[in-house]
GROMACS .gro file of C-alpha atoms in nm:
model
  393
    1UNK     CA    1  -5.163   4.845  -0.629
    2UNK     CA    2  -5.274   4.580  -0.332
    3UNK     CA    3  -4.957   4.437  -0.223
    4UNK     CA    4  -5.035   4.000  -0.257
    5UNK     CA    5  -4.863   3.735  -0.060
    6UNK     CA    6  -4.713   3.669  -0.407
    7UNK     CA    7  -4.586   3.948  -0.519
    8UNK     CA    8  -4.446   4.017  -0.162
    9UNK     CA    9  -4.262   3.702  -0.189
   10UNK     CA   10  -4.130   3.755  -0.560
   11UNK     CA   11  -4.016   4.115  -0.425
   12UNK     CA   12  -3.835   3.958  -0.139
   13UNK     CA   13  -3.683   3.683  -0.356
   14UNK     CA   14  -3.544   3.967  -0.626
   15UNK     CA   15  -3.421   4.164  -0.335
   16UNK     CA   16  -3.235   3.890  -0.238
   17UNK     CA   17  -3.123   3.767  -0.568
   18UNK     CA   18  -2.988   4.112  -0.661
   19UNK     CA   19  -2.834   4.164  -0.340
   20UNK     CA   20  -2.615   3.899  -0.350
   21UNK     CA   21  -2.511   3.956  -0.732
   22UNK     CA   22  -2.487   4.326  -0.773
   23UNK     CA   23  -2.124   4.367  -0.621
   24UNK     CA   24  -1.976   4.076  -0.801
   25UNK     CA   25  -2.131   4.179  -1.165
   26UNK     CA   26  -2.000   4.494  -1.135
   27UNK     CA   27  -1.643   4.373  -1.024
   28UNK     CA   28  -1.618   4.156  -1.337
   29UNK     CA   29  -1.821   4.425  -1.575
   30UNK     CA   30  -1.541   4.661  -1.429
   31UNK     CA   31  -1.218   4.433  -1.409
   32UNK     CA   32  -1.241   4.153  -1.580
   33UNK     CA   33  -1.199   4.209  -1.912
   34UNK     CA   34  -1.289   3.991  -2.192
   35UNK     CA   35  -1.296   3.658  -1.959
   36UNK     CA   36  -1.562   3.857  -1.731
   37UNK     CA   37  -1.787   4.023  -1.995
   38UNK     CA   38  -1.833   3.636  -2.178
   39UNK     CA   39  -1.884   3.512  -1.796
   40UNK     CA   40  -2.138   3.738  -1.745
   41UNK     CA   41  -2.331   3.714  -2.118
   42UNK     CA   42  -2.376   3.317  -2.060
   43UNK     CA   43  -2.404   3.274  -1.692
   44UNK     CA   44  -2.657   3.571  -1.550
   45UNK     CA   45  -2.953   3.444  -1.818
   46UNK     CA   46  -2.821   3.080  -1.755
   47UNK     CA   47  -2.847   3.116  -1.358
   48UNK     CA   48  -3.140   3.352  -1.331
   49UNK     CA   49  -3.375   3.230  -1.638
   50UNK     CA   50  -3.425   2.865  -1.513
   51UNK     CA   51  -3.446   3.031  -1.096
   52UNK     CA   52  -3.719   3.226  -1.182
   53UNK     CA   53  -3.929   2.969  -1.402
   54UNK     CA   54  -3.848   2.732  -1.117
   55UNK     CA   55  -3.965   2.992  -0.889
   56UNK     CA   56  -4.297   3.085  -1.091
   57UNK     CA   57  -4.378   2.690  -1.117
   58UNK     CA   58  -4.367   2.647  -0.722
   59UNK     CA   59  -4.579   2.987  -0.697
   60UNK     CA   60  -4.820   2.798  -0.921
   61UNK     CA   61  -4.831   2.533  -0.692
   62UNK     CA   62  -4.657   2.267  -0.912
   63UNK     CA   63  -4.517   1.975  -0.714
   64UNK     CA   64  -4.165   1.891  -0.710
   65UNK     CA   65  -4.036   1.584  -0.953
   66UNK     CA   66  -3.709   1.473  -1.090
   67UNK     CA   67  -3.436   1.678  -1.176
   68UNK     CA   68  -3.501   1.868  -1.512
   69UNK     CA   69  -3.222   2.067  -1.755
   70UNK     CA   70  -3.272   2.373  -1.626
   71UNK     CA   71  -3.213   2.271  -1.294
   72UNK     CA   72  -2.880   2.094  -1.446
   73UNK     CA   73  -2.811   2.473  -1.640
   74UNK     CA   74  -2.840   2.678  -1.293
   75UNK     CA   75  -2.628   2.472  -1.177
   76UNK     CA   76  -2.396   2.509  -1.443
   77UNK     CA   77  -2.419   2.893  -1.460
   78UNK     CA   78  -2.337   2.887  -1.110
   79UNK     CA   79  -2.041   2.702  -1.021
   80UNK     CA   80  -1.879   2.757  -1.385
   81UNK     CA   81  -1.728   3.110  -1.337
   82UNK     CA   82  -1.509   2.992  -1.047
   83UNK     CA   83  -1.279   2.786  -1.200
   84UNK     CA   84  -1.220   3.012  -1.526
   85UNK     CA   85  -1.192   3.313  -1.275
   86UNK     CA   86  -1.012   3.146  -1.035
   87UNK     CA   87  -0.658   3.323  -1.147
   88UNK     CA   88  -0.831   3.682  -1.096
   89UNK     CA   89  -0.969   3.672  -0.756
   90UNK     CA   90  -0.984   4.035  -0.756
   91UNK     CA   91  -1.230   3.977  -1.046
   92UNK     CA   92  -1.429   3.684  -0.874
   93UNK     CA   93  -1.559   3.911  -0.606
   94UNK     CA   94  -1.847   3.753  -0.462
   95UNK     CA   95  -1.951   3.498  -0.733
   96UNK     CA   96  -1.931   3.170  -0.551
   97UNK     CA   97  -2.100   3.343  -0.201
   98UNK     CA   98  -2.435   3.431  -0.410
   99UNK     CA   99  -2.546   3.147  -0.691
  100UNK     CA  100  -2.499   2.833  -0.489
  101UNK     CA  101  -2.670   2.988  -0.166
  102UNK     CA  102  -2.994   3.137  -0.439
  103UNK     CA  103  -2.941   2.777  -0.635
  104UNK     CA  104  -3.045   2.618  -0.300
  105UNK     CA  105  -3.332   2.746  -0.342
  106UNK     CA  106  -3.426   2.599  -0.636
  107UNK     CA  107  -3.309   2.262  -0.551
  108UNK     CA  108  -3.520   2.264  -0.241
  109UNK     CA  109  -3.793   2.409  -0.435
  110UNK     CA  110  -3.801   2.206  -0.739
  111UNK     CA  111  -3.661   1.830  -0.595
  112UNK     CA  112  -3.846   1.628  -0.405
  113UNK     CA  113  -3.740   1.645  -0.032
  114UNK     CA  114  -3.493   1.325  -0.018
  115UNK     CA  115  -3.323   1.429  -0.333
  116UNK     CA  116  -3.283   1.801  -0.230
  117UNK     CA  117  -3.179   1.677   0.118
  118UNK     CA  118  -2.923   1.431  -0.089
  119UNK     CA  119  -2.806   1.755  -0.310
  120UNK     CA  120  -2.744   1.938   0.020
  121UNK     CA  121  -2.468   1.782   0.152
  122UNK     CA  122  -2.186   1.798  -0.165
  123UNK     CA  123  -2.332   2.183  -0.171
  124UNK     CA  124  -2.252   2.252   0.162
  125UNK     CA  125  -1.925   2.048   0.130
  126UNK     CA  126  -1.850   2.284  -0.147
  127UNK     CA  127  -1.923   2.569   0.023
  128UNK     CA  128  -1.702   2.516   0.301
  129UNK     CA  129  -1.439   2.439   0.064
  130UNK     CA  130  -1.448   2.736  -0.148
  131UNK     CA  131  -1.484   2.982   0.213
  132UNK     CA  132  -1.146   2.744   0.301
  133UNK     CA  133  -0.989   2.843  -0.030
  134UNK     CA  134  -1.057   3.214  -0.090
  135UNK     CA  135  -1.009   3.309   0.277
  136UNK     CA  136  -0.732   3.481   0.404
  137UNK     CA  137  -0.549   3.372   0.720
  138UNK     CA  138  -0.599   3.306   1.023
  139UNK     CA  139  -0.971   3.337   0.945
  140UNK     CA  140  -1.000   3.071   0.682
  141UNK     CA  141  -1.225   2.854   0.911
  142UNK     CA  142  -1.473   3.108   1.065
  143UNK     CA  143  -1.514   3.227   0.676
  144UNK     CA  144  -1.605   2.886   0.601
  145UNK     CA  145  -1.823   2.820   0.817
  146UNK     CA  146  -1.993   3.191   0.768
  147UNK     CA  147  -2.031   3.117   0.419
  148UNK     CA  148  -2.198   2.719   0.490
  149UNK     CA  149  -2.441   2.894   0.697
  150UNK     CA  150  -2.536   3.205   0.434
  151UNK     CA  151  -2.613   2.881   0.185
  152UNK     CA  152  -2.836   2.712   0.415
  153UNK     CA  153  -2.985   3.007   0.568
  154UNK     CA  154  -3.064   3.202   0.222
  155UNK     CA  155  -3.164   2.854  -0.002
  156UNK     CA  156  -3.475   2.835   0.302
  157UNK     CA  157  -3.543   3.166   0.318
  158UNK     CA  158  -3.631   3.100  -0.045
  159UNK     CA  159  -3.794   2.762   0.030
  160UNK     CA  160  -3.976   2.895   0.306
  161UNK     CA  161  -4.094   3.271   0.113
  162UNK     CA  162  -4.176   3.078  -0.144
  163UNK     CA  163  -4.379   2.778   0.034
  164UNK     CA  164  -4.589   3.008   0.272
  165UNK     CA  165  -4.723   3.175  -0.033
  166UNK     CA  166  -4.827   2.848  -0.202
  167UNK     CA  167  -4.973   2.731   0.183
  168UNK     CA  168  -5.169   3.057   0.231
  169UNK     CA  169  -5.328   3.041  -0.109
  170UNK     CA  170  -5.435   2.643  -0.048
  171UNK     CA  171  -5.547   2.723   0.263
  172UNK     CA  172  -5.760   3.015   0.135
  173UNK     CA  173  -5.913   2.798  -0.103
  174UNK     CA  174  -5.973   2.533   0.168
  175UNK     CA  175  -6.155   2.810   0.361
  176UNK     CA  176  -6.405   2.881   0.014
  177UNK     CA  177  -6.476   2.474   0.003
  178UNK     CA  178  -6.556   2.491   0.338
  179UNK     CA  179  -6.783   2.760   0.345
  180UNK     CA  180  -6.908   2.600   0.001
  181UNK     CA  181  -7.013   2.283   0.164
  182UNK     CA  182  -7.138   2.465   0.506
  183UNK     CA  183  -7.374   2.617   0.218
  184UNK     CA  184  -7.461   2.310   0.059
  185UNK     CA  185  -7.540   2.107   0.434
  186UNK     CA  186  -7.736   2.391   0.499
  187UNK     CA  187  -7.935   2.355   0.186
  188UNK     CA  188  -7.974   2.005   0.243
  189UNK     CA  189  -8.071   2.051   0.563
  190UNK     CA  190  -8.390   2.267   0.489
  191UNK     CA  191  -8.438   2.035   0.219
  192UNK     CA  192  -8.474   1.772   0.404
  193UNK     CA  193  -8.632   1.922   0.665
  194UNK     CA  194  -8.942   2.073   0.454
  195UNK     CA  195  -8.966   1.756   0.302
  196UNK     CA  196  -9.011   1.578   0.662
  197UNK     CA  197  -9.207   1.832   0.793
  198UNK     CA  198  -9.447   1.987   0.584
  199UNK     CA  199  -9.498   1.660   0.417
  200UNK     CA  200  -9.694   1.514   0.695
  201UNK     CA  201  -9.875   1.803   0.719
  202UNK     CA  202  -9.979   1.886   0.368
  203UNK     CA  203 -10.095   1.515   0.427
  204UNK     CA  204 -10.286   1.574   0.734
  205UNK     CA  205 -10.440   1.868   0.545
  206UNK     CA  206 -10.547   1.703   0.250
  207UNK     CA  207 -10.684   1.448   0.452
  208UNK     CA  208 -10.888   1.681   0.655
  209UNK     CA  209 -11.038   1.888   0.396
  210UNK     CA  210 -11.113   1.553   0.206
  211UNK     CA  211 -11.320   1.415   0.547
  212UNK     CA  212 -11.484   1.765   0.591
  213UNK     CA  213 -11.603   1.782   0.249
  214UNK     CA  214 -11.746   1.469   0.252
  215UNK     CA  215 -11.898   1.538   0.608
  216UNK     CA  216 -12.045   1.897   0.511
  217UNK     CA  217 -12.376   1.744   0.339
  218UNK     CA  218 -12.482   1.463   0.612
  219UNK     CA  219 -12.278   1.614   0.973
  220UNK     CA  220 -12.158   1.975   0.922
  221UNK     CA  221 -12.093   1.992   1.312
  222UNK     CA  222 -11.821   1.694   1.237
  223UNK     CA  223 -11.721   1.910   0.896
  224UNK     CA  224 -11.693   2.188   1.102
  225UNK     CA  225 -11.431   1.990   1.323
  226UNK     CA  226 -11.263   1.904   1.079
  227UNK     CA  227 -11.225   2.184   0.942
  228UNK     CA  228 -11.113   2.356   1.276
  229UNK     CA  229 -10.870   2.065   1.322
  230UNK     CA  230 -10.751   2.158   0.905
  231UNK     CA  231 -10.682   2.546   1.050
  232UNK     CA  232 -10.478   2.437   1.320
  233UNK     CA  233 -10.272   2.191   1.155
  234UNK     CA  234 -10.187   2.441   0.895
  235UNK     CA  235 -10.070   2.683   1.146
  236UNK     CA  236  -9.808   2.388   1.325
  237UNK     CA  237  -9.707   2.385   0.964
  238UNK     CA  238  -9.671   2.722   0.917
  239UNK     CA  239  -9.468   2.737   1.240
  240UNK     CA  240  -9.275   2.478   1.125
  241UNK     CA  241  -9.137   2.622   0.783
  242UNK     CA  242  -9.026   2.974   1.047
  243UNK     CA  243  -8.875   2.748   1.268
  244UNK     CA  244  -8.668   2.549   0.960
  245UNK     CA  245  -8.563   2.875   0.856
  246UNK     CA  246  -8.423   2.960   1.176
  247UNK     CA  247  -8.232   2.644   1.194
  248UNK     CA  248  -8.404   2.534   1.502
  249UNK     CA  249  -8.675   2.315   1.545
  250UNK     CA  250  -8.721   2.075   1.887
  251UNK     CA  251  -8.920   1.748   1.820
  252UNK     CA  252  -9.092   1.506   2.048
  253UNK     CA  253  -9.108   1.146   2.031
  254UNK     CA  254  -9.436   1.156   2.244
  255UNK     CA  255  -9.561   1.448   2.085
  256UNK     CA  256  -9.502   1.284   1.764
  257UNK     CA  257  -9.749   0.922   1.845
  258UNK     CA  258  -9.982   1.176   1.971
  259UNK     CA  259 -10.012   1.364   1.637
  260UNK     CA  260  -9.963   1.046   1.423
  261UNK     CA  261 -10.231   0.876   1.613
  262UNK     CA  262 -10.479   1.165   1.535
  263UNK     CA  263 -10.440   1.173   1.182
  264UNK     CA  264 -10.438   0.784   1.150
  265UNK     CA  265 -10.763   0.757   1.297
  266UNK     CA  266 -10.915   1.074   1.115
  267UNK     CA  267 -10.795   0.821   0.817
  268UNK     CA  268 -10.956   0.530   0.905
  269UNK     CA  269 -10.658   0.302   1.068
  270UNK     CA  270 -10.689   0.166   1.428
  271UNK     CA  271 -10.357   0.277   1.595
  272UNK     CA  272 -10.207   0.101   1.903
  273UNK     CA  273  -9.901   0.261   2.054
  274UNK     CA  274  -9.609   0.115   2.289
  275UNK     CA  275  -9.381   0.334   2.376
  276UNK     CA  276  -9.137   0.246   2.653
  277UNK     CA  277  -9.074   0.467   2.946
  278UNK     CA  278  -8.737   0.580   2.814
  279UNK     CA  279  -8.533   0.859   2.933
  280UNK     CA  280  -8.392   0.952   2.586
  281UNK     CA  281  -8.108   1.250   2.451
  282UNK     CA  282  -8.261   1.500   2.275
  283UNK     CA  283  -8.109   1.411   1.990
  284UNK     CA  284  -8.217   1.028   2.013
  285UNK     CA  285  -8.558   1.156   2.098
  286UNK     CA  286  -8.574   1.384   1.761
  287UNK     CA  287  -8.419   1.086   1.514
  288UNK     CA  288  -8.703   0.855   1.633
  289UNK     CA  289  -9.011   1.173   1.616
  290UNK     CA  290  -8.882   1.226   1.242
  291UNK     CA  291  -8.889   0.838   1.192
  292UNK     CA  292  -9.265   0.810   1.330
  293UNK     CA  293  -9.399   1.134   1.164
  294UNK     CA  294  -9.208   0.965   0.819
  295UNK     CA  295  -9.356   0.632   0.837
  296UNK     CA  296  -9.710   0.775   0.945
  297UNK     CA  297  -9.679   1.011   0.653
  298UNK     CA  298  -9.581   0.765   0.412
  299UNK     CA  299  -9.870   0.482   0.589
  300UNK     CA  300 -10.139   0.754   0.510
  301UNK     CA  301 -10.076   0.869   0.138
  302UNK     CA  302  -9.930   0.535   0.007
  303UNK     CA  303 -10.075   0.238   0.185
  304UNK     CA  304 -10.382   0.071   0.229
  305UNK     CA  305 -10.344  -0.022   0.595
  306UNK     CA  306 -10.634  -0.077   0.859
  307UNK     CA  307 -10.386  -0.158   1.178
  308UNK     CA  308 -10.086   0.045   1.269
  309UNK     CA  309  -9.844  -0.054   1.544
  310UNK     CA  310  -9.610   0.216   1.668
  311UNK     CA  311  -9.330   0.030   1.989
  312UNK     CA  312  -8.985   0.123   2.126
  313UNK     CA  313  -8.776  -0.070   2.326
  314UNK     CA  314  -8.400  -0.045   2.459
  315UNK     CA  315  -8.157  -0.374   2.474
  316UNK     CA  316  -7.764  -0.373   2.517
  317UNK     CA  317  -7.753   0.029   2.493
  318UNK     CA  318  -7.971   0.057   2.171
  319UNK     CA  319  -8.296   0.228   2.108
  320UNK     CA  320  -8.547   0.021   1.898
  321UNK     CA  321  -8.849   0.222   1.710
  322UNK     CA  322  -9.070   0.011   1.456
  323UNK     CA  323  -9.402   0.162   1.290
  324UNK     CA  324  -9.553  -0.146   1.129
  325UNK     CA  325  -9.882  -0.152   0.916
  326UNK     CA  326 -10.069  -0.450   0.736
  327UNK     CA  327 -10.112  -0.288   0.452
  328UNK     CA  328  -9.835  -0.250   0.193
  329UNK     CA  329  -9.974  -0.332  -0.137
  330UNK     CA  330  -9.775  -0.488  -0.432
  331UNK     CA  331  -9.679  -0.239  -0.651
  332UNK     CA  332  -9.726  -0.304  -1.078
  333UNK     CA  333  -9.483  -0.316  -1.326
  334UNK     CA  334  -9.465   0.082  -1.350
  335UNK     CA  335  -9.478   0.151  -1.009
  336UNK     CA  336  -9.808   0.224  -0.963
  337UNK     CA  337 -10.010   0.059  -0.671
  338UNK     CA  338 -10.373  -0.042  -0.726
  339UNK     CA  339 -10.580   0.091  -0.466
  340UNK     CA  340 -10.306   0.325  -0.298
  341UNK     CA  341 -10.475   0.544  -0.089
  342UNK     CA  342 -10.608   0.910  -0.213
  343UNK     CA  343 -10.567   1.197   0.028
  344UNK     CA  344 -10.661   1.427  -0.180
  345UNK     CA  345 -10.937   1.286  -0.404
  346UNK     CA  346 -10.714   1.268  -0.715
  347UNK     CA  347 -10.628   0.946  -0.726
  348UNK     CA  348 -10.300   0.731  -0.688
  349UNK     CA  349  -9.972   0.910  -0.616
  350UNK     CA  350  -9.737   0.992  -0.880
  351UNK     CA  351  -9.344   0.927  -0.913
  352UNK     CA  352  -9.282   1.246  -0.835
  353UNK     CA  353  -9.427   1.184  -0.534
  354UNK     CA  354  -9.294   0.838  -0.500
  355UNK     CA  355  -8.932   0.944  -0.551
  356UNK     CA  356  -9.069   1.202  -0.227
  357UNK     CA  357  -9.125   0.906  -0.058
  358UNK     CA  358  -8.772   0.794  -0.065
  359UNK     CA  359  -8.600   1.098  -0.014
  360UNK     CA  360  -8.804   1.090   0.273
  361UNK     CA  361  -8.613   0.749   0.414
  362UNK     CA  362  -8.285   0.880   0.283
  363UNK     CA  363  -8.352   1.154   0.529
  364UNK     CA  364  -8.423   0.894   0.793
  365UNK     CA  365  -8.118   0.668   0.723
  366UNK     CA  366  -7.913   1.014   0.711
  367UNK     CA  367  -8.067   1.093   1.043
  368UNK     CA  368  -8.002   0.780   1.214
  369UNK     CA  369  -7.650   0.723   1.098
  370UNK     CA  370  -7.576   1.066   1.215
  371UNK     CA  371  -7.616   0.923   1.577
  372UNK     CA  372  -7.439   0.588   1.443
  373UNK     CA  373  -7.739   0.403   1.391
  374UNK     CA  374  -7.959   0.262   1.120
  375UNK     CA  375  -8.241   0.230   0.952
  376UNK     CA  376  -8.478  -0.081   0.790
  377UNK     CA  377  -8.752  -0.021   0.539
  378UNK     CA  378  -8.919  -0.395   0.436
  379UNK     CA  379  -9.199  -0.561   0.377
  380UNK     CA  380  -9.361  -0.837   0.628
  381UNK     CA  381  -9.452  -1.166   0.544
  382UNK     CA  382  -9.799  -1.109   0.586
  383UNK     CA  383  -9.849  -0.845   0.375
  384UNK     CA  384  -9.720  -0.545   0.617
  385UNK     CA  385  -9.503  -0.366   0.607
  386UNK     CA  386  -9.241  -0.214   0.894
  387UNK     CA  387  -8.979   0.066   0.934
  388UNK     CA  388  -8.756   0.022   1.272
  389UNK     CA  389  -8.521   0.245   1.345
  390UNK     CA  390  -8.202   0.198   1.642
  391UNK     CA  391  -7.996   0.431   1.726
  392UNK     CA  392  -7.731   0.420   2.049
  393UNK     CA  393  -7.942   0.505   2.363
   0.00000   0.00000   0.00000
């Protein structure tokens, strides 16, 4: 049987409860008589019931409240036999050294901590007194104080058994949310990284195959091109679903506007780039390559734009990135856009693909506030429309 934090802590409790009982049952089983017998058949179930299911609530993690009966009937059972055994000390024995010192422990674990603190001081108080009174002399003080520290020492023991076993078993299931969540980010974050990534380049692909088959009849050297440019992008994408799997994948802001600019002019849209001479993080650099390969993505499959404009800039410590287009087309009353632009010859894009489209910018906006900066999708008053980007520089 595997030995638990629990059951160690139960065991250790027991040993402790029955080692300070044991000697003084058996006194009054022995000696005392009638008085002792009815002592012992209403105060051992009326001390040690209500410890135990205080006990077994604290294991269970319950949190401490306000004081309840059975805390009132340990208490009882505990302190009771001293007084109606007081004129038979030889049949006390140990009584009053072993229930308030184990009944500590329950106040401590069942009060909350300014209460038990409060119930404390009269129990060490009576403590002292009782070591004062049954001691013989000249050691009536140093048995008082012996028997004030046994109560405090013994009532945390308890407390502390019993509270490390509660801790451990929170913190264990802190450790399974954590590696929960570490499971879940990770999820997320090939989620959203297929979704950035391959997204542009199914695009791109689409888009090429669509050029080269309309090519093949009337230029198959341009098809053929095309077609060779179609390969290659589909090995970059290829690459980049090994490279999401390993959990590493290095972007480029330049690299980026380079590829954008490609596939915007394979698609008809005049491009002019501005790109600052920045010396940028990595990480910077990466937020504003996803936001370019995003909005170029996005330009391509749902717009009908002829003029793209891709800038950055820096001011007070930020970095500025804005891909603007002029063509952002009203959309109708079920979502659909008139005229949105095919890449793949069947027609206007879906919501499933539209609700793409926006998990694409929550990736962005989770991107950029990552880094503690933001993200703007809207449409321009002349029809455009622009995503910008800043992040700290």
């Amino acid at each position: 049987m595997r030995i638990t934090p629990q059951r160690l802590a139960v065991g250790l409790v027991v040993l402790i409860s029955v080692g300070f009982t044991v000697f003084p049952v058996i006194t009054i089983a022995r000696l005392g008589g009638t008085p002792g017998l009815v002592v012992l058949a209403t105060c051992l179930p009326g001390f040690f019931v209500p410890f135990f299911l205080h006990l077994r609530s604290a294991l269970r993690g319950v949190e401490p409240g306000a004081p309840t009966v059975l805390l009132a009937v340990e208490a009882v059972a505990a302190y009771a036999p001293i007084p109606v055994l007081d004129a038979h000390l030889e049949y006390l024995g140990y009584w009053w050294t072993g229930t308030p010192t184990i009944l500590l422990g329950s106040v401590l674990l069942r009060l909350r901590p300014p209460a038990a603190l409060g119930c404390l001081v009269p129990m060490t108080a009576a403590q002292f007194a009782l070591g004062w009174r049954y001691a013989t002399q000249p050691a009536q003080l140093q048995h008082a104080f012996y028997q004030v520290v046994t109560l405090i020492v013994t009532g945390f023991v308890i407390y502390g058994v019993t509270r490390l076993v509660v801790v451990s078993r929170e913190l264990e299931q802190a450790r399974t949310q954590l590696a929960e969540a570490a499971v879940l980010r990770e999820r997320l974050r090939i989620s959203r990284d297929l979704h950035d990534g391959l997204g542009s380049s199914l695009t791109a692909i689409a888009l090429k195959g669509d050029l080269a088959r309309r090519l093949a009849g009337r230029d198959p050297d341009a098809a053929g091109r095309e077609l060779a440019d179609l390969v290659q992008v589909a090995r970059d994408a290829a690459q980049d679903v090994r490279q999401v799997a390993r959990g590493y994948r290095e972007m480029s802001l330049r690299e980026e506007v380079r590829r954008g600019t490609a596939l915007l002019a394979a698609s008809g849209v005049e491009v002019q780039a501005n790109l600052a001479d920045l010396d940028l993080a990595r990480p910077v650099d990466e937020a504003l390559a996803w936001a370019v390969r995003e909005g170029i993505t996005n330009l391509v499959r749902h717009s009908r734009a002829t003029t793209c404009s891709i800038s950055t800039s820096r001011t007070a410590g930020t970095v500025r990135l804005e891909v603007v287009n002029d063509g952002a087309p009203e959309r109708a009353a079920d979502g659909s856009v008139p005229g949105e632009r095919a890449v793949d010859g069947a027609g206007p894009t879906g919501p499933r693909e539209r609700a793409a489209d926006g998990a694409g910018l929550a990736g962005l906006r989770e991107r950029a506030g990552g880094l503690g900066g933001s993200l703007r999708a809207e449409r321009t008053p002349g029809g455009g429309f622009r995503l910008a980007v800043e992040v700290p520089a």
